[in-house]
Amino acid sequence: MPDISKLAVLYVEDEPELREHVGFALRLHIENIITAANGQEALEMIRVAKPDIVISDIRMPVMDGLELTAILRRKYPALPVLLCTAFTDTAYLLKAIELGVAAYIPKPIDTERLLAAVRQAALPILQQREIQRLKAGAIHACGITTEADPAMQELAEQISQVADSEYAVVIRGESGTGKSTVAELLHSMSGRSRKPRLFRRICG
């Protein structure tokens, strides 16, 4: 079961009691729960708090959940949105599918069902964070320090971008400039890290 405790989740609901109740239930499993009363307020929260996942009611004043989702698809296409509603109108469901929502949760909200949907939507986010953590560990293990040196930050980013390439990579530079270190780092960050190293040194 994926650990969602460190996620930032925005819950959008216009009914204060329900917003408080569901927000409390979510906080038992997720540390950072942000709430908003409508779509317009949610957009401001997203701009400032940058949540990982948005859970929204559909029927709300000012801006409803479908309008909010449509805006989010344009501005933040990778941001997962889960929609909740007590209405079973087929038009709402079809529109939600068209907008590419991560899940459609019926009301009254079942907390376990909602958490299961959050975990499912969070999988790509958590996987990407783990990849970044492993890459950062590989960089540190090879003795490359990026904190204070913009050039090293750029080098680490370039290595990260080509690490999963299936093509051969040519590393050029003067003797003693760290070509072997870069080669080791490329190998450790790639999908071939468990296979034998295959480096070819060309001099001259």
CSV table of C-alpha atoms in Angstrom, one decimal:
chain,number,residue,atom,x,y,z
A,1,MET,CA,0.0,0.0,0.0
A,2,PRO,CA,1.6,3.4,-1.0
A,3,ASP,CA,2.4,5.8,1.8
A,4,ILE,CA,0.3,8.9,1.1
A,5,SER,CA,1.0,10.6,4.5
A,6,LYS,CA,3.4,13.2,3.0
A,7,LEU,CA,1.2,14.3,0.2
A,8,ALA,CA,-0.5,17.7,0.0
A,9,VAL,CA,-4.2,17.4,-0.8
A,10,LEU,CA,-6.7,20.1,-1.5
A,11,TYR,CA,-10.3,19.3,-0.6
A,12,VAL,CA,-12.9,21.6,-2.2
A,13,GLU,CA,-16.5,21.5,-0.7
A,14,ASP,CA,-19.0,24.3,-0.2
A,15,GLU,CA,-20.9,22.7,2.8
A,16,PRO,CA,-18.9,23.7,5.9
A,17,GLU,CA,-19.9,20.7,8.0
A,18,LEU,CA,-19.0,18.2,5.3
A,19,ARG,CA,-15.8,20.0,4.5
A,20,GLU,CA,-14.8,19.8,8.2
A,21,HIS,CA,-15.8,16.2,8.5
A,22,VAL,CA,-14.1,14.8,5.4
A,23,GLY,CA,-11.1,17.1,6.0
A,24,PHE,CA,-10.7,15.6,9.5
A,25,ALA,CA,-11.0,12.0,8.2
A,26,LEU,CA,-8.3,12.7,5.5
A,27,ARG,CA,-6.0,14.3,8.1
A,28,LEU,CA,-5.9,10.9,10.0
A,29,HIS,CA,-3.9,9.6,7.0
A,30,ILE,CA,-2.5,12.6,5.2
A,31,GLU,CA,-0.6,15.3,7.1
A,32,ASN,CA,-1.2,18.3,4.7
A,33,ILE,CA,-4.9,18.7,4.0
A,34,ILE,CA,-5.9,22.1,2.6
A,35,THR,CA,-9.6,23.1,2.2
A,36,ALA,CA,-11.5,25.5,0.0
A,37,ALA,CA,-15.2,26.5,-0.2
A,38,ASN,CA,-15.5,26.8,-4.0
A,39,GLY,CA,-13.6,26.5,-7.3
A,40,GLN,CA,-12.4,30.2,-7.3
A,41,GLU,CA,-11.0,29.8,-3.8
A,42,ALA,CA,-9.4,26.5,-4.8
A,43,LEU,CA,-7.5,28.2,-7.7
A,44,GLU,CA,-6.0,30.6,-5.3
A,45,MET,CA,-5.0,27.8,-2.9
A,46,ILE,CA,-3.5,25.8,-5.8
A,47,ARG,CA,-1.4,28.7,-6.9
A,48,VAL,CA,0.0,29.2,-3.4
A,49,ALA,CA,0.1,25.7,-1.9
A,50,LYS,CA,0.8,23.6,-5.0
A,51,PRO,CA,-1.1,20.5,-3.9
A,52,ASP,CA,-0.3,17.0,-5.3
A,53,ILE,CA,-4.0,16.0,-5.6
A,54,VAL,CA,-7.3,17.9,-5.7
A,55,ILE,CA,-10.6,16.4,-4.4
A,56,SER,CA,-13.6,18.5,-5.3
A,57,ASP,CA,-17.4,18.5,-5.1
A,58,ILE,CA,-19.2,19.2,-8.4
A,59,ARG,CA,-22.1,21.4,-7.5
A,60,MET,CA,-20.8,24.6,-5.7
A,61,PRO,CA,-21.5,28.3,-5.9
A,62,VAL,CA,-19.1,30.8,-7.6
A,63,MET,CA,-17.4,28.1,-9.6
A,64,ASP,CA,-18.4,24.4,-9.7
A,65,GLY,CA,-16.2,21.4,-9.8
A,66,LEU,CA,-16.5,20.7,-13.5
A,67,GLU,CA,-15.5,24.3,-14.4
A,68,LEU,CA,-12.6,24.0,-11.9
A,69,THR,CA,-11.4,20.8,-13.4
A,70,ALA,CA,-11.5,22.2,-16.9
A,71,ILE,CA,-9.3,25.1,-15.8
A,72,LEU,CA,-6.9,22.7,-14.0
A,73,ARG,CA,-6.6,20.5,-17.1
A,74,ARG,CA,-5.4,23.6,-19.0
A,75,LYS,CA,-3.1,25.1,-16.3
A,76,TYR,CA,-1.9,22.0,-14.5
A,77,PRO,CA,-2.5,19.0,-16.8
A,78,ALA,CA,-0.5,16.6,-14.6
A,79,LEU,CA,-2.5,17.5,-11.4
A,80,PRO,CA,-4.9,14.6,-10.5
A,81,VAL,CA,-8.5,15.6,-9.8
A,82,LEU,CA,-11.0,13.5,-8.0
A,83,LEU,CA,-14.7,14.6,-8.2
A,84,CYS,CA,-17.4,13.9,-5.6
A,85,THR,CA,-21.1,14.3,-6.1
A,86,ALA,CA,-24.5,13.1,-4.7
A,87,PHE,CA,-26.0,13.5,-8.2
A,88,THR,CA,-26.0,10.6,-10.6
A,89,ASP,CA,-26.8,12.6,-13.7
A,90,THR,CA,-25.2,10.8,-16.7
A,91,ALA,CA,-24.2,14.2,-18.2
A,92,TYR,CA,-22.0,15.0,-15.1
A,93,LEU,CA,-20.3,11.6,-15.3
A,94,LEU,CA,-19.7,11.9,-19.1
A,95,LYS,CA,-18.2,15.4,-18.6
A,96,ALA,CA,-16.0,14.2,-15.8
A,97,ILE,CA,-14.7,11.4,-18.0
A,98,GLU,CA,-14.2,13.8,-20.9
A,99,LEU,CA,-12.1,16.0,-18.5
A,100,GLY,CA,-10.0,13.1,-17.5
A,101,VAL,CA,-10.7,13.0,-13.8
A,102,ALA,CA,-8.7,10.5,-11.8
A,103,ALA,CA,-11.8,9.2,-10.0
A,104,TYR,CA,-15.5,9.8,-9.5
A,105,ILE,CA,-16.6,9.4,-5.9
A,106,PRO,CA,-20.4,9.2,-5.0
A,107,LYS,CA,-21.8,10.9,-2.0
A,108,PRO,CA,-22.3,10.2,0.9
A,109,ILE,CA,-18.5,9.9,0.8
A,110,ASP,CA,-17.1,6.6,2.0
A,111,THR,CA,-13.7,7.5,3.5
A,112,GLU,CA,-12.1,4.2,2.7
A,113,ARG,CA,-13.2,4.4,-0.9
A,114,LEU,CA,-11.9,8.0,-1.1
A,115,LEU,CA,-8.6,7.0,0.4
A,116,ALA,CA,-8.3,4.1,-2.1
A,117,ALA,CA,-8.8,6.6,-5.0
A,118,VAL,CA,-6.3,9.0,-3.5
A,119,ARG,CA,-3.7,6.2,-3.3
A,120,GLN,CA,-4.3,5.1,-6.9
A,121,ALA,CA,-4.0,8.7,-8.1
A,122,ALA,CA,-0.9,9.2,-6.0
A,123,LEU,CA,1.1,6.3,-7.5
A,124,PRO,CA,2.8,8.2,-10.4
A,125,ILE,CA,3.6,11.0,-8.0
A,126,LEU,CA,5.2,8.7,-5.4
A,127,GLN,CA,7.1,6.8,-8.1
A,128,GLN,CA,8.5,10.0,-9.5
A,129,ARG,CA,9.6,11.1,-6.0
A,130,GLU,CA,11.3,7.8,-5.4
A,131,ILE,CA,13.1,8.0,-8.7
A,132,GLN,CA,14.3,11.5,-7.8
A,133,ARG,CA,15.4,10.3,-4.4
A,134,LEU,CA,17.4,7.5,-5.9
A,135,LYS,CA,19.0,9.8,-8.4
A,136,ALA,CA,20.0,12.3,-5.7
A,137,GLY,CA,21.5,9.4,-3.7
A,138,ALA,CA,23.5,8.3,-6.8
A,139,ILE,CA,24.8,11.8,-7.3
A,140,HIS,CA,25.9,12.1,-3.7
A,141,ALA,CA,27.5,8.6,-3.7
A,142,CYS,CA,29.7,9.7,-6.7
A,143,GLY,CA,30.9,12.7,-4.8
A,144,ILE,CA,29.2,15.3,-6.9
A,145,THR,CA,28.1,18.3,-4.8
A,146,THR,CA,25.4,20.5,-6.5
A,147,GLU,CA,24.2,22.8,-3.7
A,148,ALA,CA,26.6,25.7,-4.3
A,149,ASP,CA,27.8,25.2,-7.9
A,150,PRO,CA,25.3,26.0,-10.7
A,151,ALA,CA,27.6,24.3,-13.2
A,152,MET,CA,27.4,21.0,-11.2
A,153,GLN,CA,23.6,21.4,-10.9
A,154,GLU,CA,23.4,21.7,-14.7
A,155,LEU,CA,25.7,18.6,-15.1
A,156,ALA,CA,23.6,16.6,-12.7
A,157,GLU,CA,20.4,17.6,-14.6
A,158,GLN,CA,22.0,16.6,-18.0
A,159,ILE,CA,23.1,13.2,-16.5
A,160,SER,CA,19.6,12.6,-15.2
A,161,GLN,CA,18.0,13.4,-18.6
A,162,VAL,CA,20.2,10.9,-20.6
A,163,ALA,CA,20.5,8.2,-17.9
A,164,ASP,CA,17.6,6.2,-19.3
A,165,SER,CA,18.5,6.5,-22.9
A,166,GLU,CA,19.2,3.3,-24.8
A,167,TYR,CA,21.8,5.0,-26.9
A,168,ALA,CA,25.5,4.9,-26.3
A,169,VAL,CA,26.8,8.1,-24.5
A,170,VAL,CA,30.1,9.7,-25.4
A,171,ILE,CA,31.7,11.6,-22.5
A,172,ARG,CA,34.5,14.0,-23.7
A,173,GLY,CA,36.9,16.0,-21.7
A,174,GLU,CA,40.5,16.6,-20.6
A,175,SER,CA,42.3,14.1,-18.4
A,176,GLY,CA,41.3,14.5,-14.8
A,177,THR,CA,38.0,16.4,-15.4
A,178,GLY,CA,35.8,13.6,-14.0
A,179,LYS,CA,34.8,11.6,-17.0
A,180,SER,CA,35.0,8.3,-15.0
A,181,THR,CA,32.8,9.8,-12.3
A,182,VAL,CA,30.2,10.9,-14.8
A,183,ALA,CA,30.3,7.4,-16.4
A,184,GLU,CA,29.8,5.8,-13.0
A,185,LEU,CA,26.9,8.1,-12.2
A,186,LEU,CA,25.2,7.5,-15.6
A,187,HIS,CA,25.4,3.8,-15.0
A,188,SER,CA,24.1,3.9,-11.4
A,189,MET,CA,21.1,6.2,-12.5
A,190,SER,CA,20.2,4.1,-15.5
A,191,GLY,CA,18.0,1.0,-15.8
A,192,ARG,CA,21.2,-1.0,-16.4
A,193,SER,CA,22.6,-0.3,-13.0
A,194,ARG,CA,22.3,-4.0,-11.9
A,195,LYS,CA,24.1,-5.1,-15.1
A,196,PRO,CA,27.9,-5.3,-15.5
A,197,ARG,CA,29.5,-2.0,-16.4
A,198,LEU,CA,30.5,-1.5,-20.0
A,199,PHE,CA,32.8,1.5,-20.4
A,200,ARG,CA,35.1,2.0,-23.3
A,201,ARG,CA,38.0,4.5,-22.9
A,202,ILE,CA,39.2,6.3,-26.1
A,203,CYS,CA,42.3,8.3,-25.8
A,204,GLY,CA,43.8,10.7,-28.2
